Short mmCIF file of C-alpha atoms in Angstrom, two decimals:
data_model
loop_
_atom_site.label_atom_id
_atom_site.label_comp_id
_atom_site.label_asym_id
_atom_site.label_seq_id
_atom_site.Cartn_x
_atom_site.Cartn_y
_atom_site.Cartn_z
CA MET G 1 23.13 1.42 27.08
CA ALA G 2 25.46 -0.81 24.89
CA GLU G 3 22.87 -3.60 24.67
CA LYS G 4 23.28 -6.41 22.12
CA TYR G 5 20.56 -7.83 19.94
CA ASP G 6 20.47 -10.31 17.14
CA VAL G 7 18.27 -8.00 15.02
CA ILE G 8 17.34 -4.34 15.37
CA VAL G 9 14.46 -3.01 13.19
CA VAL G 10 14.19 0.71 12.68
CA GLY G 11 10.64 1.98 11.92
CA ALA G 12 7.46 0.33 13.01
CA GLY G 13 5.40 0.62 9.81
CA ASN G 14 3.94 -2.41 8.15
CA GLY G 15 7.29 -3.63 6.78
CA GLY G 16 9.12 -3.00 10.04
CA LEU G 17 6.49 -4.62 12.18
CA MET G 18 6.45 -7.76 10.07
CA ALA G 19 10.28 -7.90 9.99
CA ALA G 20 10.51 -7.59 13.77
CA ALA G 21 7.66 -9.98 14.46
CA SER G 22 9.16 -12.55 12.02
CA SER G 23 12.61 -12.26 13.44
CA ALA G 24 11.35 -12.77 17.00
CA ARG G 25 9.14 -15.64 15.87
CA MET G 26 12.30 -17.29 14.41
CA GLY G 27 13.88 -17.16 17.82
CA LYS G 28 16.17 -14.12 17.45
CA LYS G 29 16.53 -11.47 20.16
CA THR G 30 14.80 -8.56 18.41
CA LEU G 31 14.40 -4.88 19.09
CA LEU G 32 11.90 -2.69 17.23
CA ILE G 33 12.45 1.05 17.42
CA GLU G 34 9.79 3.64 16.51
CA ARG G 35 9.94 7.46 16.90
CA HIS G 36 6.22 7.77 17.44
CA ASN G 37 4.36 6.78 20.60
CA LEU G 38 2.43 4.10 18.67
CA ALA G 39 3.53 1.42 16.25
CA GLY G 40 1.91 1.11 12.84
CA GLY G 41 2.97 4.05 10.69
CA ALA G 42 0.03 4.57 8.36
CA ALA G 43 -1.61 1.45 9.79
CA THR G 44 -3.34 3.28 12.63
CA SER G 45 -6.33 5.39 13.56
CA PHE G 46 -7.22 8.63 15.30
CA ILE G 47 -10.20 10.04 17.16
CA ARG G 48 -12.10 13.23 16.63
CA GLY G 49 -15.07 13.84 18.79
CA ARG G 50 -17.06 10.52 18.97
CA PHE G 51 -15.54 9.12 15.75
CA GLU G 52 -12.55 6.89 15.13
CA PHE G 53 -11.06 7.31 11.76
CA GLU G 54 -8.93 4.92 9.75
CA VAL G 55 -5.85 6.78 8.58
CA ALA G 56 -5.00 5.12 5.31
CA LEU G 57 -6.16 1.57 4.65
CA HIS G 58 -8.80 1.18 1.95
CA GLU G 59 -8.82 -2.60 1.66
CA LEU G 60 -6.41 -5.40 2.15
CA CYS G 61 -5.76 -7.95 -0.63
CA GLU G 62 -3.77 -11.21 -0.41
CA TYR G 63 -5.61 -12.20 2.77
CA GLY G 64 -7.96 -14.83 1.43
CA HIS G 65 -10.49 -17.18 2.95
CA ALA G 66 -9.73 -19.58 5.77
CA ASP G 67 -9.96 -22.56 3.34
CA ASN G 68 -7.80 -20.76 0.78
CA PRO G 69 -5.43 -18.53 2.71
CA ARG G 70 -3.27 -16.08 0.79
CA ALA G 71 0.07 -14.54 1.72
CA VAL G 72 -1.04 -12.13 4.46
CA ARG G 73 -3.33 -14.65 6.25
CA LYS G 74 -0.51 -17.16 6.11
CA MET G 75 1.82 -14.68 7.74
CA TYR G 76 -0.62 -13.84 10.48
CA ASP G 77 -1.45 -17.50 11.14
CA TRP G 78 2.25 -18.47 11.28
CA LEU G 79 2.90 -15.60 13.71
CA GLY G 80 -0.15 -16.33 15.79
CA ALA G 81 -1.40 -12.76 15.40
CA ASN G 82 -5.09 -12.54 16.06
CA VAL G 83 -6.99 -9.89 14.09
CA LYS G 84 -10.70 -10.03 13.32
CA MET G 85 -11.13 -9.23 9.57
CA GLN G 86 -14.25 -8.29 7.67
CA GLU G 87 -14.70 -9.50 4.05
CA LEU G 88 -15.90 -6.89 1.56
CA PRO G 89 -18.95 -7.89 -0.54
CA ASP G 90 -17.94 -6.15 -3.76
CA THR G 91 -14.83 -4.83 -5.47
CA TYR G 92 -15.77 -1.26 -6.38
CA ARG G 93 -18.26 1.20 -7.82
CA TYR G 94 -16.74 3.43 -10.53
CA ILE G 95 -18.32 6.63 -11.63
CA ILE G 96 -16.99 8.63 -14.66
CA TYR G 97 -19.21 11.72 -15.02
CA GLY G 98 -17.40 13.30 -18.05
CA LYS G 99 -17.80 12.52 -21.75
CA ASP G 100 -18.48 8.77 -22.44
CA GLY G 101 -18.99 8.38 -18.75
CA PHE G 102 -20.40 5.44 -16.83
CA ASP G 103 -21.57 4.30 -13.38
CA VAL G 104 -20.74 0.65 -12.75
CA LYS G 105 -20.67 -1.60 -9.74
CA MET G 106 -18.29 -4.47 -9.99
CA PRO G 107 -18.94 -7.57 -7.76
CA ALA G 108 -16.46 -9.93 -6.19
CA GLY G 109 -15.84 -13.37 -7.73
CA ARG G 110 -14.55 -14.08 -11.20
CA GLU G 111 -17.82 -15.26 -12.64
CA ASN G 112 -19.82 -12.41 -11.12
CA PHE G 113 -17.23 -9.85 -12.20
CA ILE G 114 -17.22 -11.12 -15.85
CA ASN G 115 -21.01 -11.25 -15.96
CA ALA G 116 -21.18 -7.64 -14.71
CA MET G 117 -18.67 -6.57 -17.38
CA GLU G 118 -20.83 -8.29 -19.99
CA LYS G 119 -23.81 -6.38 -18.75
CA TYR G 120 -21.96 -3.02 -19.00
CA VAL G 121 -20.00 -3.82 -22.14
CA PRO G 122 -21.76 -6.58 -24.22
CA GLY G 123 -19.73 -9.00 -26.07
CA THR G 124 -16.73 -9.05 -23.67
CA SER G 125 -17.27 -12.36 -21.76
CA GLU G 126 -14.87 -14.50 -23.84
CA LYS G 127 -12.18 -11.89 -23.77
CA MET G 128 -12.62 -11.42 -20.07
CA GLU G 129 -12.28 -15.16 -19.47
CA LYS G 130 -8.95 -15.10 -21.41
CA LEU G 131 -7.85 -12.12 -19.39
CA PHE G 132 -8.52 -13.75 -16.05
CA ASP G 133 -6.74 -16.90 -17.16
CA LEU G 134 -3.63 -14.65 -17.82
CA CYS G 135 -4.19 -12.85 -14.53
CA GLU G 136 -4.33 -16.09 -12.60
CA GLN G 137 -1.04 -17.24 -14.18
CA SER G 138 0.64 -14.10 -12.98
CA MET G 139 -0.90 -14.28 -9.54
CA ASN G 140 0.08 -17.90 -9.07
CA ALA G 141 3.62 -17.39 -10.48
CA LEU G 142 4.41 -14.53 -8.18
CA ALA G 143 2.99 -16.38 -5.18
CA GLU G 144 5.12 -19.41 -5.90
CA ILE G 145 8.26 -17.30 -6.46
CA ALA G 146 7.57 -15.56 -3.08
CA ASP G 147 7.25 -19.04 -1.49
CA GLY G 148 10.81 -19.83 -2.71
CA LYS G 149 9.90 -22.12 -5.65
CA ASP G 150 12.52 -22.58 -8.37
CA LYS G 151 12.03 -19.68 -10.87
CA LYS G 152 12.80 -21.81 -13.87
CA GLU G 153 10.12 -24.36 -12.92
CA VAL G 154 7.60 -21.54 -12.19
CA ILE G 155 8.18 -20.05 -15.70
CA LYS G 156 7.66 -23.45 -17.32
CA LYS G 157 4.39 -23.92 -15.34
CA TYR G 158 3.08 -20.47 -16.08
CA PRO G 159 4.38 -19.44 -19.59
CA ALA G 160 2.12 -16.38 -19.82
CA PHE G 161 3.83 -14.90 -16.82
CA ILE G 162 7.13 -14.52 -18.61
CA GLU G 163 5.59 -13.83 -21.98
CA TYR G 164 3.94 -10.68 -20.63
CA ALA G 165 6.46 -9.82 -17.97
CA THR G 166 7.69 -6.63 -19.66
CA LYS G 167 4.32 -5.65 -21.27
CA SER G 168 2.06 -3.00 -19.82
CA TRP G 169 -1.50 -3.73 -18.74
CA ASP G 170 -2.79 -1.60 -21.66
CA ASP G 171 -0.59 -3.61 -24.17
CA VAL G 172 -2.19 -6.92 -23.15
CA LEU G 173 -5.76 -5.59 -23.07
CA ASN G 174 -5.23 -4.09 -26.51
CA LYS G 175 -3.95 -7.44 -27.72
CA LEU G 176 -7.09 -9.05 -26.36
CA LYS G 177 -9.11 -6.38 -28.23
CA LEU G 178 -11.07 -5.39 -25.16
CA PRO G 179 -13.23 -2.31 -25.84
CA LYS G 180 -12.14 1.08 -24.47
CA LYS G 181 -14.99 1.19 -21.90
CA ALA G 182 -14.06 -2.25 -20.52
CA GLN G 183 -10.42 -1.25 -20.28
CA GLN G 184 -11.38 1.90 -18.34
CA ILE G 185 -13.59 -0.02 -15.99
CA LEU G 186 -10.73 -2.45 -15.33
CA GLY G 187 -8.24 0.36 -14.71
CA ALA G 188 -9.70 1.60 -11.43
CA TYR G 189 -7.05 0.01 -9.18
CA TRP G 190 -4.18 1.98 -10.83
CA CYS G 191 -4.43 4.42 -7.99
CA TYR G 192 -3.47 1.88 -5.32
CA ILE G 193 0.08 1.94 -6.65
CA ASP G 194 0.05 5.18 -8.56
CA ILE G 195 0.99 3.84 -11.93
CA PRO G 196 -1.11 4.62 -15.05
CA THR G 197 -2.15 1.50 -16.90
CA ASP G 198 0.03 2.41 -19.97
CA GLU G 199 3.06 2.01 -17.61
CA PHE G 200 1.73 -0.59 -15.15
CA GLU G 201 3.50 -3.87 -15.89
CA PHE G 202 1.01 -6.60 -16.69
CA PRO G 203 1.96 -9.33 -14.10
CA TYR G 204 1.68 -6.77 -11.20
CA PHE G 205 -1.67 -5.26 -12.18
CA ALA G 206 -2.95 -8.74 -13.16
CA THR G 207 -2.00 -10.12 -9.77
CA MET G 208 -3.72 -7.25 -8.00
CA LEU G 209 -6.91 -7.49 -9.99
CA ALA G 210 -7.19 -11.33 -9.74
CA THR G 211 -6.45 -11.17 -5.99
CA TYR G 212 -9.10 -8.58 -5.25
CA VAL G 213 -11.75 -10.20 -7.48
CA GLU G 214 -11.16 -13.92 -6.84
CA ASN G 215 -9.91 -13.87 -3.23
CA ASP G 216 -12.00 -10.88 -2.05
CA ALA G 217 -10.65 -7.89 -0.13
CA TYR G 218 -10.76 -7.47 3.66
CA ILE G 219 -10.62 -4.70 6.26
CA PRO G 220 -9.90 -5.12 10.00
CA GLN G 221 -13.05 -4.82 12.10
CA ARG G 222 -11.26 -2.60 14.62
CA ARG G 223 -9.23 -0.45 12.21
CA SER G 224 -5.73 -1.15 10.97
CA HIS G 225 -4.26 -0.16 14.36
CA ASP G 226 -5.54 -3.56 15.56
CA MET G 227 -3.22 -5.22 12.99
CA SER G 228 -0.29 -3.19 14.20
CA THR G 229 -1.00 -3.93 17.84
CA ALA G 230 -1.30 -7.71 17.10
CA LEU G 231 2.10 -7.70 15.35
CA ALA G 232 3.72 -5.79 18.26
CA GLN G 233 2.24 -8.35 20.67
CA VAL G 234 3.95 -11.13 18.70
CA ILE G 235 7.31 -9.42 19.32
CA TYR G 236 6.63 -9.25 23.05
CA ASP G 237 5.35 -12.82 23.19
CA ASN G 238 8.59 -14.07 21.62
CA GLY G 239 10.95 -12.27 24.00
CA GLY G 240 11.47 -9.15 21.84
CA ASP G 241 11.48 -5.47 22.82
CA VAL G 242 9.63 -2.47 21.32
CA TRP G 243 10.97 0.96 22.05
CA LEU G 244 8.40 3.66 21.23
CA SER G 245 8.96 7.41 21.26
CA THR G 246 12.61 6.66 20.36
CA THR G 247 14.50 8.23 17.52
CA VAL G 248 17.46 6.49 15.85
CA GLU G 249 20.13 9.08 15.19
CA LYS G 250 22.60 6.99 13.33
CA ILE G 251 23.16 3.54 11.78
CA LEU G 252 26.56 2.30 13.12
CA VAL G 253 28.94 0.97 10.51
CA GLU G 254 32.25 -0.62 11.27
CA ASN G 255 34.62 -2.18 8.69
CA GLY G 256 32.03 -1.76 5.96
CA GLN G 257 29.20 -3.47 7.67
CA ALA G 258 26.24 -2.44 9.93
CA VAL G 259 26.72 -3.27 13.54
CA GLY G 260 23.90 -1.32 15.32
CA VAL G 261 22.31 2.04 15.95
CA GLN G 262 22.89 5.18 17.97
CA ILE G 263 20.17 6.67 20.23
CA LYS G 264 20.75 9.87 22.14
CA GLY G 265 24.54 9.33 21.77
CA GLU G 266 24.33 5.83 23.12
CA LYS G 267 25.15 2.72 21.02
CA VAL G 268 22.96 -0.32 20.75
CA PHE G 269 24.62 -3.14 18.89
CA ALA G 270 23.05 -5.90 16.67
CA LYS G 271 24.14 -8.59 14.34
CA GLU G 272 21.66 -7.41 11.77
CA VAL G 273 19.87 -4.03 11.21
CA ILE G 274 16.63 -3.80 9.18
CA CYS G 275 15.35 -0.37 8.15
CA GLY G 276 11.64 -0.03 7.56
CA ILE G 277 12.13 3.63 6.48
CA THR G 278 13.09 5.24 3.20
CA PRO G 279 16.71 4.82 2.02
CA HIS G 280 16.69 8.53 1.37
CA ALA G 281 16.29 9.17 5.11
CA VAL G 282 18.83 6.58 6.04
CA TYR G 283 21.54 7.67 3.55
CA GLY G 284 20.82 11.37 3.91
CA ASN G 285 20.51 11.60 7.75
CA MET G 286 21.61 8.47 9.47
CA MET G 287 24.84 7.25 7.84
CA ASP G 288 28.27 8.72 7.01
CA GLN G 289 28.47 9.18 3.31
CA LYS G 290 31.77 7.30 3.08
CA CYS G 291 30.07 4.23 4.49
CA ILE G 292 27.40 4.05 1.74
CA PRO G 293 28.22 1.86 -1.30
CA GLU G 294 28.33 3.84 -4.49
CA TYR G 295 25.80 1.46 -6.03
CA ALA G 296 23.31 1.99 -3.19
CA LEU G 297 23.47 5.78 -3.57
CA LYS G 298 23.00 5.54 -7.33
CA TYR G 299 20.11 3.16 -6.97
CA ALA G 300 18.33 5.38 -4.42
CA ASN G 301 18.96 8.57 -6.47
CA SER G 302 17.69 6.95 -9.68
CA HIS G 303 14.23 6.85 -8.13
CA LYS G 304 11.46 9.36 -8.33
CA LEU G 305 9.56 9.80 -5.10
CA GLY G 306 6.04 8.30 -5.15
CA THR G 307 2.78 10.06 -4.61
CA SER G 308 1.44 11.87 -1.59
CA ALA G 309 -2.24 12.25 -0.77
CA PHE G 310 -4.99 14.62 0.35
CA LEU G 311 -7.55 13.05 2.68
CA VAL G 312 -10.84 14.32 4.09
CA TYR G 313 -12.08 12.38 7.12
CA LEU G 314 -15.84 12.82 7.71
CA GLY G 315 -17.91 12.00 10.84
CA LEU G 316 -21.58 12.24 9.76
CA ASN G 317 -24.48 12.53 12.09
CA LYS G 318 -26.67 10.26 10.04
CA SER G 319 -26.38 6.55 9.26
CA CYS G 320 -25.23 5.43 5.84
CA ARG G 321 -28.72 4.00 5.31
CA GLU G 322 -30.36 7.40 6.09
CA LEU G 323 -27.97 9.10 3.65
CA GLY G 324 -28.44 6.52 0.95
CA ILE G 325 -24.76 5.34 0.97
CA ASN G 326 -24.66 1.67 -0.01
CA ASP G 327 -21.13 1.25 -1.43
CA TYR G 328 -17.90 0.80 0.54
CA SER G 329 -15.61 2.00 -2.23
CA VAL G 330 -16.50 4.52 -4.92
CA PHE G 331 -13.96 5.70 -7.47
CA ILE G 332 -14.93 8.97 -9.11
CA ALA G 333 -13.41 11.09 -11.90
CA SER G 334 -14.23 13.10 -14.95
CA THR G 335 -12.29 10.81 -17.30
CA GLY G 336 -11.73 7.11 -17.35
CA ASP G 337 -8.32 7.53 -19.00
CA THR G 338 -5.78 6.59 -16.29
CA ARG G 339 -2.97 8.54 -17.93
CA LYS G 340 -5.06 11.70 -17.80
CA GLN G 341 -6.12 10.91 -14.23
CA TYR G 342 -2.48 10.42 -13.28
CA GLU G 343 -1.35 13.64 -14.99
CA ASN G 344 -4.23 15.58 -13.39
CA CYS G 345 -2.89 14.53 -9.98
CA LYS G 346 0.08 16.76 -10.68
CA THR G 347 -2.10 19.82 -10.67
CA MET G 348 -4.21 21.73 -8.17
CA ASP G 349 -7.06 22.74 -10.41
CA LYS G 350 -7.63 19.61 -12.56
CA ASN G 351 -7.18 16.91 -9.90
CA ASP G 352 -10.70 15.45 -9.80
CA PHE G 353 -9.86 11.78 -9.19
CA MET G 354 -11.03 10.60 -5.83
CA ILE G 355 -12.05 7.56 -3.78
CA MET G 356 -14.83 7.71 -1.21
CA ASN G 357 -14.99 4.94 1.43
CA CYS G 358 -17.75 4.44 4.02
CA LEU G 359 -16.84 2.01 6.78
CA ASN G 360 -20.41 1.53 8.11
CA THR G 361 -21.54 -0.15 4.90
CA VAL G 362 -19.53 -3.21 5.93
CA ILE G 363 -18.99 -2.63 9.68
CA PRO G 364 -22.28 -1.14 11.01
CA ASN G 365 -20.84 -0.35 14.43
CA ALA G 366 -17.81 1.50 13.03
CA SER G 367 -19.30 4.65 14.59
CA PRO G 368 -22.01 5.38 17.17
CA LYS G 369 -25.56 4.37 16.30
CA GLY G 370 -27.19 6.68 13.84
CA THR G 371 -23.86 8.02 12.49
CA SER G 372 -21.34 7.05 9.84
CA VAL G 373 -17.63 7.37 9.09
CA CYS G 374 -16.43 8.25 5.53
CA TYR G 375 -13.20 9.41 4.04
CA ILE G 376 -12.19 10.86 0.76
CA THR G 377 -8.78 10.18 -0.79
CA LYS G 378 -7.08 12.17 -3.56
CA LEU G 379 -3.57 11.45 -4.86
CA VAL G 380 -1.13 14.33 -5.18
CA ASP G 381 1.97 14.04 -7.33
CA ASP G 382 5.19 15.93 -8.19
CA GLY G 383 5.34 18.26 -5.19
CA VAL G 384 2.23 20.23 -6.10
CA TRP G 385 2.14 21.58 -2.60
CA ASP G 386 5.79 22.76 -2.50
CA ASN G 387 4.87 26.31 -3.49
CA VAL G 388 1.89 26.67 -1.09
CA LYS G 389 2.59 29.56 1.29
CA PRO G 390 1.92 29.16 5.00
CA LYS G 391 -0.66 31.94 4.97
CA ASP G 392 -2.63 30.14 2.24
CA TYR G 393 -2.35 26.59 3.71
CA GLU G 394 -5.56 26.37 5.78
CA LYS G 395 -7.69 28.17 3.20
CA LEU G 396 -6.48 25.85 0.46
CA LYS G 397 -7.16 22.72 2.49
CA VAL G 398 -10.67 23.83 3.15
CA LYS G 399 -11.26 24.76 -0.51
CA ILE G 400 -10.07 21.36 -1.80
CA ALA G 401 -12.06 19.47 0.82
CA LYS G 402 -15.21 21.37 -0.06
CA ASN G 403 -14.64 20.75 -3.79
CA ALA G 404 -14.20 17.03 -3.13
CA ILE G 405 -17.39 16.83 -1.06
CA ASP G 406 -19.24 18.75 -3.83
CA GLU G 407 -17.88 16.34 -6.47
CA TYR G 408 -19.05 13.34 -4.49
CA GLU G 409 -22.52 14.77 -4.06
CA GLN G 410 -22.86 15.73 -7.72
CA ALA G 411 -21.55 12.33 -8.97
CA THR G 412 -23.72 10.20 -6.68
CA GLY G 413 -26.73 12.44 -5.94
CA ILE G 414 -26.11 11.78 -2.19
CA LYS G 415 -26.16 14.79 0.10
CA ILE G 416 -23.58 14.61 2.96
CA SER G 417 -22.47 18.23 3.43
CA ASP G 418 -25.35 19.12 5.80
CA SER G 419 -24.61 16.04 8.02
CA ILE G 420 -20.99 16.70 8.87
CA GLU G 421 -20.36 16.65 12.57
CA GLU G 422 -16.59 16.16 12.53
CA ILE G 423 -14.08 16.84 9.73
CA ALA G 424 -10.30 16.39 9.70
CA ILE G 425 -8.11 17.14 6.63
CA ALA G 426 -4.71 15.73 5.91
CA ALA G 427 -2.60 17.26 3.12
CA PRO G 428 0.96 16.31 1.95
CA PRO G 429 2.62 18.35 4.72
CA THR G 430 0.56 16.34 7.26
CA PHE G 431 2.07 13.07 5.91
CA ALA G 432 5.53 14.60 5.77
CA ARG G 433 5.30 15.46 9.42
CA TYR G 434 3.82 12.21 10.56
CA MET G 435 5.64 9.73 8.29
CA GLY G 436 8.86 11.63 8.02
CA THR G 437 8.94 11.09 4.14
CA PRO G 438 10.09 13.62 1.59
CA ASP G 439 7.19 15.64 0.26
CA GLY G 440 4.88 13.49 2.38
CA GLU G 441 5.03 10.60 -0.08
CA ILE G 442 3.04 7.59 0.98
CA TYR G 443 3.74 4.98 -1.78
CA GLY G 444 7.52 4.53 -1.59
CA TYR G 445 9.49 5.11 -4.73
CA HIS G 446 7.49 5.66 -7.88
CA CYS G 447 7.51 2.43 -9.96
CA ALA G 448 8.81 3.50 -13.36
CA PRO G 449 8.51 1.05 -16.24
CA TRP G 450 12.07 -0.16 -15.70
CA ASP G 451 11.68 -0.46 -11.93
CA GLN G 452 8.52 -2.35 -11.01
CA ILE G 453 8.17 -5.64 -9.27
CA ILE G 454 9.83 -7.77 -11.92
CA GLY G 455 12.89 -5.54 -12.25
CA ARG G 456 13.27 -5.05 -8.48
CA SER G 457 12.92 -8.79 -7.82
CA MET G 458 15.65 -9.54 -10.33
CA ASP G 459 18.03 -7.33 -8.27
CA LEU G 460 16.67 -8.55 -4.94
CA LYS G 461 20.02 -8.80 -3.07
CA ASN G 462 21.12 -5.28 -3.82
CA VAL G 463 17.64 -3.78 -3.11
CA VAL G 464 17.04 -5.56 0.12
CA ASN G 465 20.68 -5.84 1.37
CA PRO G 466 22.86 -3.02 -0.02
CA LEU G 467 25.50 -3.29 2.81
CA PRO G 468 26.55 -6.34 4.78
CA HIS G 469 24.07 -6.85 7.66
CA LEU G 470 21.93 -3.83 6.64
CA TYR G 471 18.48 -4.46 5.05
CA PHE G 472 15.50 -2.47 3.81
CA CYS G 473 11.86 -3.32 3.79
CA GLY G 474 8.50 -1.58 3.38
CA GLY G 475 7.11 0.57 0.64
CA HIS G 476 10.58 1.46 -0.63
CA GLY G 477 11.51 -2.16 -0.96
CA PHE G 478 11.52 -4.63 -3.79
CA MET G 479 7.77 -4.88 -4.30
CA CYS G 480 6.57 -1.37 -4.59
CA ASP G 481 3.97 -0.35 -2.00
CA GLY G 482 0.79 -1.59 -0.38
CA TYR G 483 0.03 -3.28 2.92
CA ASN G 484 0.38 -6.76 1.72
CA VAL G 485 3.62 -6.19 -0.22
CA SER G 486 5.14 -4.23 2.71
CA TYR G 487 4.38 -7.28 4.90
CA THR G 488 6.11 -9.47 2.35
CA THR G 489 9.22 -7.34 2.20
CA GLY G 490 9.44 -7.33 5.95
CA LEU G 491 9.22 -11.15 6.11
CA THR G 492 11.74 -11.44 3.32
CA ALA G 493 14.24 -9.13 5.01
CA ALA G 494 13.78 -11.02 8.27
CA LYS G 495 14.39 -14.36 6.66
CA ILE G 496 17.57 -13.14 4.89
CA ALA G 497 18.83 -11.54 8.14
CA VAL G 498 18.10 -14.67 10.27
CA SER G 499 19.66 -16.92 7.61
CA ASP G 500 22.79 -14.76 7.75
CA ILE G 501 22.99 -15.08 11.54
CA ASN G 502 22.51 -18.85 11.35
CA ASN G 503 25.09 -19.26 8.61
CA MET G 504 27.67 -17.11 10.33
CA GLY G 505 27.37 -18.93 13.67
CA ALA G 506 30.01 -18.18 16.26
CA ASP G 507 32.02 -16.10 13.80
CA HIS G 508 29.24 -13.56 13.81
CA GLU G 509 29.31 -13.02 17.62
#
């Protein structure tokens, strides 16, 4: 085998695909290696009966309109990746059915969003305007830093960004004196990163909220697998290779630096190696311990694994209109307190937070005529499934799925249980098998208060590049998790690796 590449990327998830596509686009001989028979990781789909189900993507932020492109659209345009995207008309519907509950529908657009909040919580408009001003400063500051702008100049331009850099979302909302109900309505997106709002650093949550509200969210018209296929095609179009159904056994290290990978006992060499998989898997299974820098091991071991998930995929034999489903995203729980929601995700019996998505509300032909495709997502934390015995596994899955369907029906008054034609259930062990992550975690490392996007970015070199010519990207990278940030980490890793090759020149041959 003994082939030689400029860049080898291990793992074809979102981060790995973007890293490989970017490296190839920048003219480097690139190889992407994936153990599955399809590229994409969680960005894929599967078929049951006559229904095609989206595996994981709820909505994509940081895409933006054609006349105001955001980071992800800019990446796709630069790569020449062609994906048809569908803009979502609203942000979310949020139903809290417990004490002091509410049922609100929040539209897209800053003015519309603020007006809706004023309707649900009178007297909040002025405070919401101030909040969005702060959110925009964080959003723009992080975007300019990602574009390589001088950090000192960015801080001067957006003073609120640094002022609130170490404050939690709750801290700032309390300072603005926003009422409790308004704070709870605003907290819905905590689940996309699995950080309760009393820990969620303000710039990160602010950027996420402003991006979804002001730049709208999008989903691919042909499922997220279309995004993965488009990125793989970029690699081919730029002279790169993609090896599917191929498992990397070992990262090769010589003289303290990465030099390639081993596959079935054969060596494939490269100037740079980028890993789009968890450092735990790399350090634990793919490298000799003596080759791993002490700092890198300490950094990896200092992290708590992120959340896993429980998903129920539903193929319904009625259209969403017949069923009365009008909302793409509905968040449902018994309490609006995100700390309680987060803690409840660590239990089997109290975990009632869920998200229901219905693709047909925005893509009418997402399933055969007269049918609809929905899926329920519940977060699962702290290895709750570790003690489930094999003999109880199927029965428990069915029980939780039934409870989730019942909860949706009771919260919305919409009956779906008698229209189920196909059902598939994915529990944490499902994600552990498919994604190869410990405990089936799907969000990378948990973002503790000391270790969110600001902290990780300040230590960018060691997080992305812990060993000479070895890089990491994806959900375990320097920007926590999410489709858009995984893409950003992949592009960043590729840029650093390509720069290293260009700077080393002939000495790196």
